[in-house]
Every structure is written in C-alpha cells, then in structure tokens.
Short mmCIF file of C-alpha atoms and ligand atoms in Angstrom, two decimals:
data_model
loop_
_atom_site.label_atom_id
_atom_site.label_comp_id
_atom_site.label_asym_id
_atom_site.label_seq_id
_atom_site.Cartn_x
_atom_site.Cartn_y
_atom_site.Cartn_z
CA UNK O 628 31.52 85.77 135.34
CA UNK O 629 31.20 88.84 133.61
CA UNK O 630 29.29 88.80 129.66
CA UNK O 631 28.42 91.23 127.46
CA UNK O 632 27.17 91.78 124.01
CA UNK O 633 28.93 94.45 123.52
CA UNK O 634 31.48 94.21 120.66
CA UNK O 635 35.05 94.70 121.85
CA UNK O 636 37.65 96.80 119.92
CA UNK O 637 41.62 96.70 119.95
CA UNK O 638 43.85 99.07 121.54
CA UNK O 639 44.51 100.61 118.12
CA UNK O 640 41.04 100.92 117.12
CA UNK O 641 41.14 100.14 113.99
CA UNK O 642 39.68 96.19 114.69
CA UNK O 643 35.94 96.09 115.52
CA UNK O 644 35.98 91.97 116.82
CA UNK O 645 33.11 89.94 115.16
CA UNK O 646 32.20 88.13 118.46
CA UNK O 647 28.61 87.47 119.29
CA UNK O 648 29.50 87.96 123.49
CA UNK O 649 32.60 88.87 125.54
CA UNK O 650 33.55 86.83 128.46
CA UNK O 651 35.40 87.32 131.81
CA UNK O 652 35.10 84.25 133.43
CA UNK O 653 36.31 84.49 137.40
CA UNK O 654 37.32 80.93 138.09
CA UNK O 655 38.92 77.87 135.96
CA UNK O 656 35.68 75.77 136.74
CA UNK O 657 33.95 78.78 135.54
CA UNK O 658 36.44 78.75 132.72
CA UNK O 659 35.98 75.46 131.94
CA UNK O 660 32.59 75.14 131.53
CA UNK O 661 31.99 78.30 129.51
CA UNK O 662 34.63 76.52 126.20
CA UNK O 663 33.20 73.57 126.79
CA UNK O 664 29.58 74.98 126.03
CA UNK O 665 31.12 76.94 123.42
CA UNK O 666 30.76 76.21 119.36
CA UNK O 667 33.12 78.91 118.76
CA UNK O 668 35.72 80.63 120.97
CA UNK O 669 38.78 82.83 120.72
CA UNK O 670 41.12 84.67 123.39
CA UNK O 671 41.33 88.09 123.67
CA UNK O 672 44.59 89.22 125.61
CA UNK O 673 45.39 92.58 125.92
CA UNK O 674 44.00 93.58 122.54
CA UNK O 675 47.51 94.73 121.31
CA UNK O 676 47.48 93.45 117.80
CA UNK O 677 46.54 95.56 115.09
CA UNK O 678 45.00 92.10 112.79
CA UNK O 679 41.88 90.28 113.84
CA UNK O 680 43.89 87.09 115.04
CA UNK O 681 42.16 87.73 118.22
CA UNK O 682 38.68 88.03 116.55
CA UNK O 683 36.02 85.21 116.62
CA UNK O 684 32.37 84.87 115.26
CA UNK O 685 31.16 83.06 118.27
CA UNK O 686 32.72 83.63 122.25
CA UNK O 687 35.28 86.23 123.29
CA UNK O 688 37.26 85.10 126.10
CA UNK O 689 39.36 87.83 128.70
CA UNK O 690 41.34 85.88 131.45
CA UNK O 691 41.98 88.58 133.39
CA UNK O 692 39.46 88.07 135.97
CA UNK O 693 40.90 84.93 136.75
CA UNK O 694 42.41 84.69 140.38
CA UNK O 695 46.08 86.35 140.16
CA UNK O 696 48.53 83.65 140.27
CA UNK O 697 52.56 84.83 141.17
CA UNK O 698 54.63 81.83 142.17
CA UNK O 699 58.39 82.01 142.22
CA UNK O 700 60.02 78.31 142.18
CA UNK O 701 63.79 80.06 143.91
CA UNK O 702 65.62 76.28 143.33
CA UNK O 703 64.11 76.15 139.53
CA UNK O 704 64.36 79.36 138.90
CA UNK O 705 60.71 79.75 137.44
CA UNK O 706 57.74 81.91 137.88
CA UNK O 707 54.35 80.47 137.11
CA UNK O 708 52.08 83.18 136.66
CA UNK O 709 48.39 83.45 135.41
CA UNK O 710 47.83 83.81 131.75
CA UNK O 711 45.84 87.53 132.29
CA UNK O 712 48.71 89.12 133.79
CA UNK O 713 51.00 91.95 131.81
CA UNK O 714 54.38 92.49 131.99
CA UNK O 715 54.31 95.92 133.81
CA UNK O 716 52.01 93.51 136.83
CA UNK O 717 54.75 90.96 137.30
CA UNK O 718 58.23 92.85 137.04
CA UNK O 719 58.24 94.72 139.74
CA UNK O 720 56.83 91.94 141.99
CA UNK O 721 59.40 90.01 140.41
CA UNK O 722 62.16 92.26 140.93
CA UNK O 723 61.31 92.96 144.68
CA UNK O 724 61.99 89.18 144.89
CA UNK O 725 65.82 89.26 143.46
CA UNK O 726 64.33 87.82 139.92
CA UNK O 727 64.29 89.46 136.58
CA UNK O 728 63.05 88.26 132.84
CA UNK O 729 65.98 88.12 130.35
CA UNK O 730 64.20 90.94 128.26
CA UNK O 731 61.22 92.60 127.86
CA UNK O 732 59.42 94.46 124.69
CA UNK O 733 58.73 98.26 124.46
CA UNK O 734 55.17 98.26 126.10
CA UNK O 735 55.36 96.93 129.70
CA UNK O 736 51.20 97.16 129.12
CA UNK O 737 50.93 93.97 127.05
CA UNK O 738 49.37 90.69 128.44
CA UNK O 739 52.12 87.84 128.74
CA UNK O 740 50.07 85.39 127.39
CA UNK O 741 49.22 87.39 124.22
CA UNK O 742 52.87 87.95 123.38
CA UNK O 743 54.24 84.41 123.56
CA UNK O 744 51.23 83.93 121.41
CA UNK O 745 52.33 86.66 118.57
CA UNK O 746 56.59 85.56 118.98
CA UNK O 747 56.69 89.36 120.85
CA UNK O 748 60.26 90.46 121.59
CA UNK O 749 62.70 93.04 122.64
CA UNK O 750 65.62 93.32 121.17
CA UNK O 751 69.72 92.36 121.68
CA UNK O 752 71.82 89.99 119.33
CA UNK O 753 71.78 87.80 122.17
CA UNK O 754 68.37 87.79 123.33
CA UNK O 755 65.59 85.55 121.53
CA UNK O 756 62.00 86.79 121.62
CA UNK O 757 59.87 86.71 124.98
CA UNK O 758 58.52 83.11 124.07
CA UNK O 759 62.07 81.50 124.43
CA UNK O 760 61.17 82.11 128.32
CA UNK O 761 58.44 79.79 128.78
CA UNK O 762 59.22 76.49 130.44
CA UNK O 763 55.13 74.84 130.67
CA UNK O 764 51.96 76.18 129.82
CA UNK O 765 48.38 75.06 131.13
CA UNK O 766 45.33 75.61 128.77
CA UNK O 767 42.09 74.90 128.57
CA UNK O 768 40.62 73.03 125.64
CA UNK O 769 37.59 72.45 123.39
CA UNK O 770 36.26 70.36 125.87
CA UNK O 771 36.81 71.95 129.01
CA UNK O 772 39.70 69.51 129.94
CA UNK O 773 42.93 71.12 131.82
CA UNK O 774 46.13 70.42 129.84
CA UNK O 775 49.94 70.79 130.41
CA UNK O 776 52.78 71.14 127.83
CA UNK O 777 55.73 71.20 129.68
CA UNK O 778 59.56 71.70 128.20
CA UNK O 779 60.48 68.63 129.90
CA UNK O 780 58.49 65.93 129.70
CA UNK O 781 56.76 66.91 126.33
CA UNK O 782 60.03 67.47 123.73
CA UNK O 783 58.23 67.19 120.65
CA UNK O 784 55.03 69.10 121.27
CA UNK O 785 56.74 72.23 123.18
CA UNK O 786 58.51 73.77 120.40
CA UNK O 787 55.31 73.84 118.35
CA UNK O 788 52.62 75.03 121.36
CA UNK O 789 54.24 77.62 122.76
CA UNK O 790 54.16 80.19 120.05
CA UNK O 791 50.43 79.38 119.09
CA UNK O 792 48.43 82.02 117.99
CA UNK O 793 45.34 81.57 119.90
CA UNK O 794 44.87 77.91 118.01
CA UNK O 795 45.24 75.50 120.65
CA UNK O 796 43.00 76.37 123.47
CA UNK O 797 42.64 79.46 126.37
CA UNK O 798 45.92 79.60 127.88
CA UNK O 799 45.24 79.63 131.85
CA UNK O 800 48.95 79.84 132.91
CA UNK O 801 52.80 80.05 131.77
CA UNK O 802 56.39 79.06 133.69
CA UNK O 803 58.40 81.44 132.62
CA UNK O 804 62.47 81.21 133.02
CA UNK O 805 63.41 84.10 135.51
CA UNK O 806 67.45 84.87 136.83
CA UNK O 807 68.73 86.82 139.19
CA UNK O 808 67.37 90.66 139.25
CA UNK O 809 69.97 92.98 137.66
CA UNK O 810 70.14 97.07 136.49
CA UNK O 811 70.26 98.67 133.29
CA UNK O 812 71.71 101.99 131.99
CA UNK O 813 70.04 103.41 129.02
CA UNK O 814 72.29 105.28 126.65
CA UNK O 815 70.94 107.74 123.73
CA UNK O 816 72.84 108.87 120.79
CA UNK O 817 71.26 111.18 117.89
CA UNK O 818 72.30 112.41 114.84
CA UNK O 819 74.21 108.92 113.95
CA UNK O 820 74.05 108.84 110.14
CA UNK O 821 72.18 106.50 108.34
CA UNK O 822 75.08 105.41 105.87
CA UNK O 823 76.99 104.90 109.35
CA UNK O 824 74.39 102.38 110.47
CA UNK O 825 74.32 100.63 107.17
CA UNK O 826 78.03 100.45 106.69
CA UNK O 827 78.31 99.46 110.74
CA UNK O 828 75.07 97.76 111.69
CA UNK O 829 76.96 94.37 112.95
CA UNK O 830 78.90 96.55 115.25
CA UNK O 831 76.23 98.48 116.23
CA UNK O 832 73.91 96.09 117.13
CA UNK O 833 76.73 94.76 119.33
CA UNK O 834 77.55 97.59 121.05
CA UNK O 835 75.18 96.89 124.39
CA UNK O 836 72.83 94.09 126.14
CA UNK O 837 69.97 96.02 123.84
CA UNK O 838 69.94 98.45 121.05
CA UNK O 839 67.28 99.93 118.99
CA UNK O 840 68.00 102.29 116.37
CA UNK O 841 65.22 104.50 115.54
CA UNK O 842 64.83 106.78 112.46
CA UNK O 843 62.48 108.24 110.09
CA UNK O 844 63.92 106.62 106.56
CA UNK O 845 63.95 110.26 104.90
CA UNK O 846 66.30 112.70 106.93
CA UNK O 847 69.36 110.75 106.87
CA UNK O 848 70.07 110.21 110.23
CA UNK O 849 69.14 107.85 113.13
CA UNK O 850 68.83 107.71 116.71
CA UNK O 851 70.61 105.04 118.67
CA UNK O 852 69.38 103.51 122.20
CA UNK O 853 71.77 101.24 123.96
CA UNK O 854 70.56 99.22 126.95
CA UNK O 855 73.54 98.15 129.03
CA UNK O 856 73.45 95.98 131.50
CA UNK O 857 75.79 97.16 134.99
CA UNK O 858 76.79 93.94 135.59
CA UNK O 859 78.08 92.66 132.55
CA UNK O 860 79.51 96.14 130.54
CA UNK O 861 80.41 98.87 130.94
CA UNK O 862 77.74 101.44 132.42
CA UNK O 863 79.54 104.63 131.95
CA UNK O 864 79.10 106.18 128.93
CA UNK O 865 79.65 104.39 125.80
CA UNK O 866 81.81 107.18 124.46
CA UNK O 867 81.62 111.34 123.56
CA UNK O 868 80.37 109.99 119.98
CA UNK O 869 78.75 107.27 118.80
CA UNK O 870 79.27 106.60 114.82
CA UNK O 871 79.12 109.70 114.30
CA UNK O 872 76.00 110.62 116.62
CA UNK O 873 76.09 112.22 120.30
CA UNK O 874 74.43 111.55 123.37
CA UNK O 875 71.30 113.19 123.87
CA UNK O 876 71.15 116.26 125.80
CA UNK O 877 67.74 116.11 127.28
CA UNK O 878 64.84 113.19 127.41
CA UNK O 879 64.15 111.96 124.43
CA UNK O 880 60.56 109.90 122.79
CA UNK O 881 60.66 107.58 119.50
CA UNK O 882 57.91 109.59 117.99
CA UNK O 883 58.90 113.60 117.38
CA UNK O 884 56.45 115.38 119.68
CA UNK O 885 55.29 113.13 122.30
CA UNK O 886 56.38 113.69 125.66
CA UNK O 887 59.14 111.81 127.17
CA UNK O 888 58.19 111.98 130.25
CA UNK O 889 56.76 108.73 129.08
CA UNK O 890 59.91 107.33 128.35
CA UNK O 891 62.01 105.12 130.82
CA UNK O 892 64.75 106.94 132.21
CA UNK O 893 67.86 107.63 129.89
CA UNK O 894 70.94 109.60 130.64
CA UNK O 895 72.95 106.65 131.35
CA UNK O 896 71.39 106.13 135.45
CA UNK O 897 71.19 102.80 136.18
CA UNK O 898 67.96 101.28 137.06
CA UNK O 899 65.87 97.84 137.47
CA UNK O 900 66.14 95.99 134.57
CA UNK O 901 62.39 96.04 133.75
CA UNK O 902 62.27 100.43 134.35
CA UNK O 903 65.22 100.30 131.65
CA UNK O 904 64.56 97.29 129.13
CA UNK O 905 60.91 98.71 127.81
CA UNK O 906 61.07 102.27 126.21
CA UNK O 907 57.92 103.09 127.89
CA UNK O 908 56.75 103.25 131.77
CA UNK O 909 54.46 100.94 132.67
CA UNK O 910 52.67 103.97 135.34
CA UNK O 911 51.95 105.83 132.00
CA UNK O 912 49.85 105.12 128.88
CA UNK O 913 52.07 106.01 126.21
CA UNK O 914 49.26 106.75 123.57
CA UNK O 915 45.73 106.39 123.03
CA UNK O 916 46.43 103.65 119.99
CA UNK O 917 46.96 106.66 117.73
CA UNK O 918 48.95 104.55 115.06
CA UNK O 919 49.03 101.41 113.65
CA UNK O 920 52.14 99.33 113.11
CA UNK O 921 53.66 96.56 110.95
CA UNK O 922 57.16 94.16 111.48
CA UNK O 923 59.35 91.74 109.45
CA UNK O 924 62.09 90.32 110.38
CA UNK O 925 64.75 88.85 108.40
CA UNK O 926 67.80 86.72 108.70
CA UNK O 927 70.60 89.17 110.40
CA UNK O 928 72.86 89.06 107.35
CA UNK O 929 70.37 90.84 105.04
CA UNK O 930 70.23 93.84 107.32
CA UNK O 931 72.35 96.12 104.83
CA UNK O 932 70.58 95.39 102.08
CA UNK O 933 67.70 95.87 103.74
CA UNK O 934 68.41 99.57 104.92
CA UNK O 935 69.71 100.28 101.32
CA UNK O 936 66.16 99.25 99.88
CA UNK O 937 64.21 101.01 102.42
CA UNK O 938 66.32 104.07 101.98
CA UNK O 939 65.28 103.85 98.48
CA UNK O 940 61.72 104.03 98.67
CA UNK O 941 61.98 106.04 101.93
CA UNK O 942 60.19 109.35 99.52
CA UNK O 943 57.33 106.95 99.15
CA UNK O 944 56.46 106.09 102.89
CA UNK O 945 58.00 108.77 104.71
CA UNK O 946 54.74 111.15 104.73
CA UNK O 947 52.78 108.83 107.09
CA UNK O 948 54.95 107.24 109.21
CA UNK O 949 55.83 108.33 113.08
CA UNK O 950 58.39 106.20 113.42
CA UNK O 951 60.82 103.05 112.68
CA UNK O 952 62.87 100.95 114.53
CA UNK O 953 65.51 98.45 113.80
CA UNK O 954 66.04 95.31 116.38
CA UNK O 955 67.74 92.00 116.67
CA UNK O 956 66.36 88.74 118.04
CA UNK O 957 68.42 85.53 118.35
CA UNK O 958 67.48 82.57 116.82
CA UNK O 959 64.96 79.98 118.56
CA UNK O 960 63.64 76.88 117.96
CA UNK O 961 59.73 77.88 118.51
CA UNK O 962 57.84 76.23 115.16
CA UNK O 963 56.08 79.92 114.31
CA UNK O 964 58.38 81.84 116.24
CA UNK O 965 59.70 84.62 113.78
CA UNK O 966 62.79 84.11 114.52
CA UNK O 967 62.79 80.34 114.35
CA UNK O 968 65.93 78.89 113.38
CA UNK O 969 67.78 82.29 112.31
CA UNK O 970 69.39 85.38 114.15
CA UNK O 971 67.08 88.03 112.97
CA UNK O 972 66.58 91.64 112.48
CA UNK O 973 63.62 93.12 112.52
CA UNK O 974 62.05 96.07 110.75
CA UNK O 975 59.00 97.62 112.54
CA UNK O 976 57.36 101.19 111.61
CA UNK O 977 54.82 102.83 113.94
CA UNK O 978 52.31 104.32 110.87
CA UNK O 979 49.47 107.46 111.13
CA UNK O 980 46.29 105.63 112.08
CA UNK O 981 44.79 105.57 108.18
CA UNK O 982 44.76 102.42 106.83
CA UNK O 983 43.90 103.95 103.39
CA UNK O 984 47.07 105.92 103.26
CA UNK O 985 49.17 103.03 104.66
CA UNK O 986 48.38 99.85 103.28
CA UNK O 987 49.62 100.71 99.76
CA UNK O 988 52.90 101.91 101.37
CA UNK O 989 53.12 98.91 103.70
CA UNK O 990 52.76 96.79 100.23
CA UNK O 991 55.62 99.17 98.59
CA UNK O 992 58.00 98.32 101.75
CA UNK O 993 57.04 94.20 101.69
CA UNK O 994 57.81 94.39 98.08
CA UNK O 995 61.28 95.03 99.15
CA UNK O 996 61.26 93.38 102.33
CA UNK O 997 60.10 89.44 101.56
CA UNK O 998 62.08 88.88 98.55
CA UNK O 999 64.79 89.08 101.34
CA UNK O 1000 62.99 86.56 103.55
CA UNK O 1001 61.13 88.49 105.54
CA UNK O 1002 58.42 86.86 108.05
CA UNK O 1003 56.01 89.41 109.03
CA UNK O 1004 55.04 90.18 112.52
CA UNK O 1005 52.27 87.23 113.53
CA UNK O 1006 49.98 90.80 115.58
CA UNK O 1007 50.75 93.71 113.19
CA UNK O 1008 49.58 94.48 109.48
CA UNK O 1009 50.87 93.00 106.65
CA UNK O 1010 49.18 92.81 102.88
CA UNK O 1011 51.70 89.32 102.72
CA UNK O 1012 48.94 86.64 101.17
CA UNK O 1013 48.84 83.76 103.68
CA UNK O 1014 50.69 81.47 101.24
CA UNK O 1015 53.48 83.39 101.16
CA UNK O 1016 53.81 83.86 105.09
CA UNK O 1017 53.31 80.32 105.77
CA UNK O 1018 55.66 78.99 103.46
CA UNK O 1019 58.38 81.19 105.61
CA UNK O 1020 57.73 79.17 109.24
CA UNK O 1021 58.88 75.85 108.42
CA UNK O 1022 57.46 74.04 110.99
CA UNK O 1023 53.93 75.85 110.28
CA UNK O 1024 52.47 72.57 108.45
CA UNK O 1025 53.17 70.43 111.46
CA UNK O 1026 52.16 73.39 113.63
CA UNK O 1027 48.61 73.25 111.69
CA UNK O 1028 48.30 68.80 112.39
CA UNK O 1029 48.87 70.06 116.17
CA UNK O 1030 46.27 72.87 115.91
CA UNK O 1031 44.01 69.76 114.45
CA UNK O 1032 45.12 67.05 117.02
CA UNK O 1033 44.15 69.67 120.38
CA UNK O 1034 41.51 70.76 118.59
CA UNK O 1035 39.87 68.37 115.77
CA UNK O 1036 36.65 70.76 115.37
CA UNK O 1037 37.87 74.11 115.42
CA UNK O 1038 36.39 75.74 118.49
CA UNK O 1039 39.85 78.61 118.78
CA UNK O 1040 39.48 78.56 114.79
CA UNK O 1041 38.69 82.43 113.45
CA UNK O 1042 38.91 83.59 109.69
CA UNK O 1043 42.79 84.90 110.17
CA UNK O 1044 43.81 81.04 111.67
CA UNK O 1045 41.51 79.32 108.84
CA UNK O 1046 43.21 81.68 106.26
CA UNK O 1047 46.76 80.88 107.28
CA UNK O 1048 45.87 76.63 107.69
CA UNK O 1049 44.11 76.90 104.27
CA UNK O 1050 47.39 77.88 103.14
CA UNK O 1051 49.42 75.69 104.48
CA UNK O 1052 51.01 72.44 103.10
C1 FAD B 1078 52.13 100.09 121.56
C2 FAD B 1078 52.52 98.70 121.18
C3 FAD B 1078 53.84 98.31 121.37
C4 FAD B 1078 54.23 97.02 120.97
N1 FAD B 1078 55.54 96.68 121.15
C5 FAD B 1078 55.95 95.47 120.70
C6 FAD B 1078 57.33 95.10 120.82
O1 FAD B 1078 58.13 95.82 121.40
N2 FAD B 1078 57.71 93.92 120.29
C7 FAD B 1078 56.84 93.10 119.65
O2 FAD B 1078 57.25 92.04 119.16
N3 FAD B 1078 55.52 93.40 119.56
C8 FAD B 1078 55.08 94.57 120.07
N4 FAD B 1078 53.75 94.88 119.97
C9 FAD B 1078 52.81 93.87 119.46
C10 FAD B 1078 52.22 93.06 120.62
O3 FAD B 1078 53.23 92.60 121.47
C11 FAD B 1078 51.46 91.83 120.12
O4 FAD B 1078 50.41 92.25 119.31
C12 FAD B 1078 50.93 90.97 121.28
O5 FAD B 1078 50.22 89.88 120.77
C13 FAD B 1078 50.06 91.76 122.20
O6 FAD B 1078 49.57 90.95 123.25
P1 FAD B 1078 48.01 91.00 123.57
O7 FAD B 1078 47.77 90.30 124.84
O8 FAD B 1078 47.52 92.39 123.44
O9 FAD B 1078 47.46 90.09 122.41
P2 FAD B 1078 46.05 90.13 121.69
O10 FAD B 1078 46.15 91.06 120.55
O11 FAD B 1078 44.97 90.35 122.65
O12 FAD B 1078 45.99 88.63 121.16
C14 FAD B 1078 46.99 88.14 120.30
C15 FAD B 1078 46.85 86.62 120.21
O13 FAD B 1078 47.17 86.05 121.48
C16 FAD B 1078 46.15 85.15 121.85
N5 FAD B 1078 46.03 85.10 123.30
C17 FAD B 1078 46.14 86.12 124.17
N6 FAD B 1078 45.97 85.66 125.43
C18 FAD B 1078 45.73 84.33 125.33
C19 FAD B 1078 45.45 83.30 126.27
N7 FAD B 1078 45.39 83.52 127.58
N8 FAD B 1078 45.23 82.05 125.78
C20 FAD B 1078 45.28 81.78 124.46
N9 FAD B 1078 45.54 82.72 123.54
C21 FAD B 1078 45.77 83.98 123.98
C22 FAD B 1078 44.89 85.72 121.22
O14 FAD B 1078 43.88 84.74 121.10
C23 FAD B 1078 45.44 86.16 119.88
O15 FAD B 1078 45.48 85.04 119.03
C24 FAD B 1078 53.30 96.12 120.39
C25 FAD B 1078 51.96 96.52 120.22
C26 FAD B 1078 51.57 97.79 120.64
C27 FAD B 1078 50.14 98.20 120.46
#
C-alpha cells in the first residue's frame, strides 16, 4: 500500500482536501484493514468534482491500485468491474467483446465509481443518468466487513445505495448493465438560433439517440450536437439545416479556442459507441482543469422558461463563462439521483477558473434556476444552502437513516455529508 502525507488536490484545482494521509491500498485485505483502523475515512475517485464531497479530515482512500477486475457475465448481460476503473479503461475492452454501456458522459477520464456516486450522466430523452446501469455493488464498511447490495435480492435498499455520495462505505466493485456493442454518428449544426431552441426544444431534444446544445447565453445563437445511433436512425445527415443552423464545416470544440482535435470525431462517420457518445477522447486530456463548472437540472417541462430566464440575465454571466450546455436525462428511481422521479433537463456552464468572479453569478443564475425546481449537480458548485437542496431529493431523509444504519458512527462522514444530513428531515 501506498501513503502519503501529502495533501491531494482535485482535477480543477480549486479544492485543497483536508485529509491528514492519502491511501492506495493494493489488495481488499489490505483494504479492509486500513477502514477498519480508520476513525475517519473518505473516497477519493478520480477527483472530478469541483466541491469537497470527496474531502475528509482523517484518511483519503484511492482504489485504483486495487487488482483490475473486467468480468463480462454474456447470459446476464453484466460487467462487474473494479470500483478504480474509468470509463475510457473499460469501453474499449468492452466493445472488443460485442458489449457497449447505454451512454456515457462527456469525459471518458472519470472513475465509474465516482460518477454513480455524484448521479453523472450523458444526455438523450431516453437515457437516465450512468447510475441507472448498476445492477450490485460491493463495499467495504466501517468495520472492514465486505458487503453486497444487489438489484435483486435487496429491493428496498438498492434504490437508495447506489447513488451515495461517498456515505456508505469504499465502494470495491459495481455490475453494471451492458447490451450489445453498437456505432454512433455525430452530427454538428451551428448558428441554430436561440429563440429556435426555446420555441422547439421538445423537438430538438428528440431529434437523435443524444443531443447537447451548446451556447454562450449572450450571442443569440447555439450549437447543436446530435448523437445518432446507426442502428436505430437514420445516420445520414439529419438534413441541409437544422432549425435554422447548418452543419459544421470543419471540427468543432465546446469551448471557442481549444483544439478539436480533442473532440470525438464529428462529420457524421460512424464510430464505436463509446469514440462517439463522450465529446472528448479518452487518448487526450482535454484541459488542465482550467474551469470550474456548476449543473441543475429541472423537470423537462420547465425547459422554456428556463432558457427565457437565463437569456435574461445572460449580460450578467456572460463575461466569465466558456461555455453552456443543455441536456436531458430520463427519469429514475435512484433516492438522490437528480433526476429521480422526473424527465429532466439539465443546465450546466463550464466557468473561468475564479471563484471570486463566479460565485456571485452562479447565485444570480440559481436565483432563477430553483424557483423552477432545480436540483443542483451533487460534484459541481452551487451557493444552494443545504436545506434547500435536500428538501428537492425526496427520498434524501430515508437516504440519511441508511447512511446511519451502514454506518452508525460516521467513519465516510466529511463536513459537505454532515452539512447536507444536518439539513435533512
Ligand atoms: C471535465 C469534466 C467533465 C465532466 N462531465 C460530466 C458530465 O458529462 N456529466 C456529469 O453529470 N458530470 C460531469 N462531470 C462531473 C463528474 O462526473 C463528477 O464530479 C464525478 O463525481 C466525477 O467522478 P470522480 O471519480 O472524479 O469523483 P470524485 O470527485 O473523486 O468523488 C466524488 C464522490 O464519489 C465518491 N467515490 C468515488 N469513488 C468511490 C468509491 N470507490 N467508493 C465510494 N465512494 C466513491 C467520493 O467519495 C465522492 O463522494 C464532469 C467533471 C469534469 C471535471
């Protein structure tokens, strides 16, 4: 096992975690024993999040040193991989075995563990968030003990444990849902008016197996990605226009500037599902964490109004943002998911990395946003007090007398989990 005192930042930068040691422990046993000597303890996945849910005054724990774990189940359709592994390290491996995921989110760098924990996801009107894949999970808690909350044979429990974050233990592994391996063509349209997306958003969010529109709030216009899959649409191209916009005439990259050549491929060639699905390659680091971001997501139906407010204050913001994007997620039934119980749409924006310049703008947009129902985003920024985000998970008081059943002393307890359960019913 590898320790150090050394304390451990995010990928953003802009979290220094409060941990007294960091932790890469190379077996279970070795696993095991380390939380069960442990007062205090927390996960650390890929250190994606921009909050300190991660953080922890006493042990930081990495699990990806444990041995690699790929198993593909053909009859059950299931992959059961280890908790340390990303999403870039199991699709291809995946797809070389006639498997795919049914989605996948814009990073292929994250840790899969880490984003069932936040309620991660893609996007597509029919697609619920990464989570909704996960079948069983095996964690390690206070103790040291080896636990299993399976789909199956634990109904009542599942739906709160899977979307957990960081609260009930170290997640070791996670069955994940896979189907048959299939291609994607990625379609780009610029120049599509704004008032066309609000007027048409239904349709447009329709209009392929994944869409994201992207836009700045202040010039007007958006651009539109569609993800279609070649075995269920139609690959060729969606049409000379698209509401108003055309299809991009060279590579394009969300935020003005950047290279695309760190994009996945667009153009309309078809390609395996997980080189299409994320809007980054997983062979290339997209950025250094030169941003910070921030998400809500709201029930589907308020997704006009929503444009028309953020259009409104769109003066305010515009001057340190790099980006937005607009996505769908269908409804689950995952207690903290954030799109439990509702087809969502969610409302990121990729900020400049200065939280002094963005936090009072990120308060301007939730003051909009969350009288509309918003939830924010359980691993990016919000200024939402903890009251008012728990009260929008119903199932987060019963998720809290879980949290207490698994783990009656607190050992995965931090100051963002104690926060939140403070506030809850
Ligand atoms: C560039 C970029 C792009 C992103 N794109 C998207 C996107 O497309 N869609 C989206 O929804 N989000 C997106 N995110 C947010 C990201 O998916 C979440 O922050 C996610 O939690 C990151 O996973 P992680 O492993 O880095 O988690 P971390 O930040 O390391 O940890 C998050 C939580 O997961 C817990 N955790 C991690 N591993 C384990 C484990 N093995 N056992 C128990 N708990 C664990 C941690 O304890 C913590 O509570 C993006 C973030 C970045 C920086």
């Amino acid at each position: 096992m590898q320790t150090t005192g050394a304390p451990a930042h995010n990928w953003a930068g802009n979290i220094t975690f409060g941990a007294a040691r960091l932790h890469r422990p190379t077996s279970i046993d070795e696993l095991r024993r380390l939380v069960a000597g442990a007062e205090r303890a927390h996960v650390l996945g890929s250190g994606h999040s921009f909050n300190l849910i991660a953080d922890t005054v006493g042990d930081l724990i990495r699990v990806d040193r444990l041995p690699r774990r790929v198993e593909i189940d053909r009859d059950r359709r299931t992959v059961t991989l280890g908790a340390g592994l990303r999403y870039g390290e199991l699709a291809a491996e995946l797809h070389a075995a006639g498997f795919a995921l049914g989605n996948l989110a814009s990073l292929p760098h994250i840790s899969i563990a880490g984003s069932v924990a936040t309620g991660t996801h893609g996007s597509g009107n029919e697609r619920p968030g990464l989570a909704s894949a996960v079948r069983a999970m095996e964690f390690v808690g206070p103790d040291g003990g080896l636990h299993t909350v399976d789909a199956e044979s634990d109904p009542e429990r599942f739906p709160g444990a899977v979307v957990h974050l960081g609260a009930l233990g170290v997640v070791t592994a996670l069955t994940l849902e896979i189907e048959p391996t299939f291609e994607v063509a990625q379609w780009v349209y610029t120049g599509v008016p704004l008032d066309a997306v609000a007027a048409h958003y239904p349709e447009i969010s329709a209009s392929a197996y994944s869409v994201s529109v992207f836009t700045d709030w202040h010039g007007g216009e958006a651009t539109v990605v569609l993800k279609r899959r070649v075995d269920r649409e139609d690959a060729g191209q969606p049409g000379e226009r698209f509401f108003g916009g055309t299809p991009a005439t060279e590579p394009w990259h969300p935020i003005p500037g950047m290279p695309a050549t760190f994009c996945t491929r667009q153009g309309g060639v078809p390609g395996p599902w997980h080189e299409r699905l994320p809007h980054f390659r997983a062979e290339f680091t997209p950025s250094g964490g030169e941003e910070l971001q921030s998400e809500l997501f709201l029930p589907r139906e308020r997704a006009t109004e929503a444009i028309a407010a953020l259009r409104e204050i769109a003066a305010e913001f515009a001057g340190v943002l790099q980006t937005a994007e607009i996505r769908t997620i269908a409804a689950d039934e995952l207690w903290l998911s954030p799109a439990q119980g509702r087809d969502s749409v969610a409302f990121h924006f990729t900020w400049i990395k200065d939280e002094t310049a963005v936090l009072p703008v990120l308060a301007a947009v939730e003051s909009r946003l969350l009288p509309l129902g918003a939830r924010p985003h359980w691993g990016k920024l919000t200024g939402a007090a903890p009251a008012t985000v728990v009260e929008r998970f119903p199932g987060f008081a019963d998720f809290r007398r879980l949290a207490a059943s698994l783990d009656p002393d607190g050992c995965f307890r931090n100051a963002f989990l104690d926060a939140l359960f403070d506030a809850a019913p």
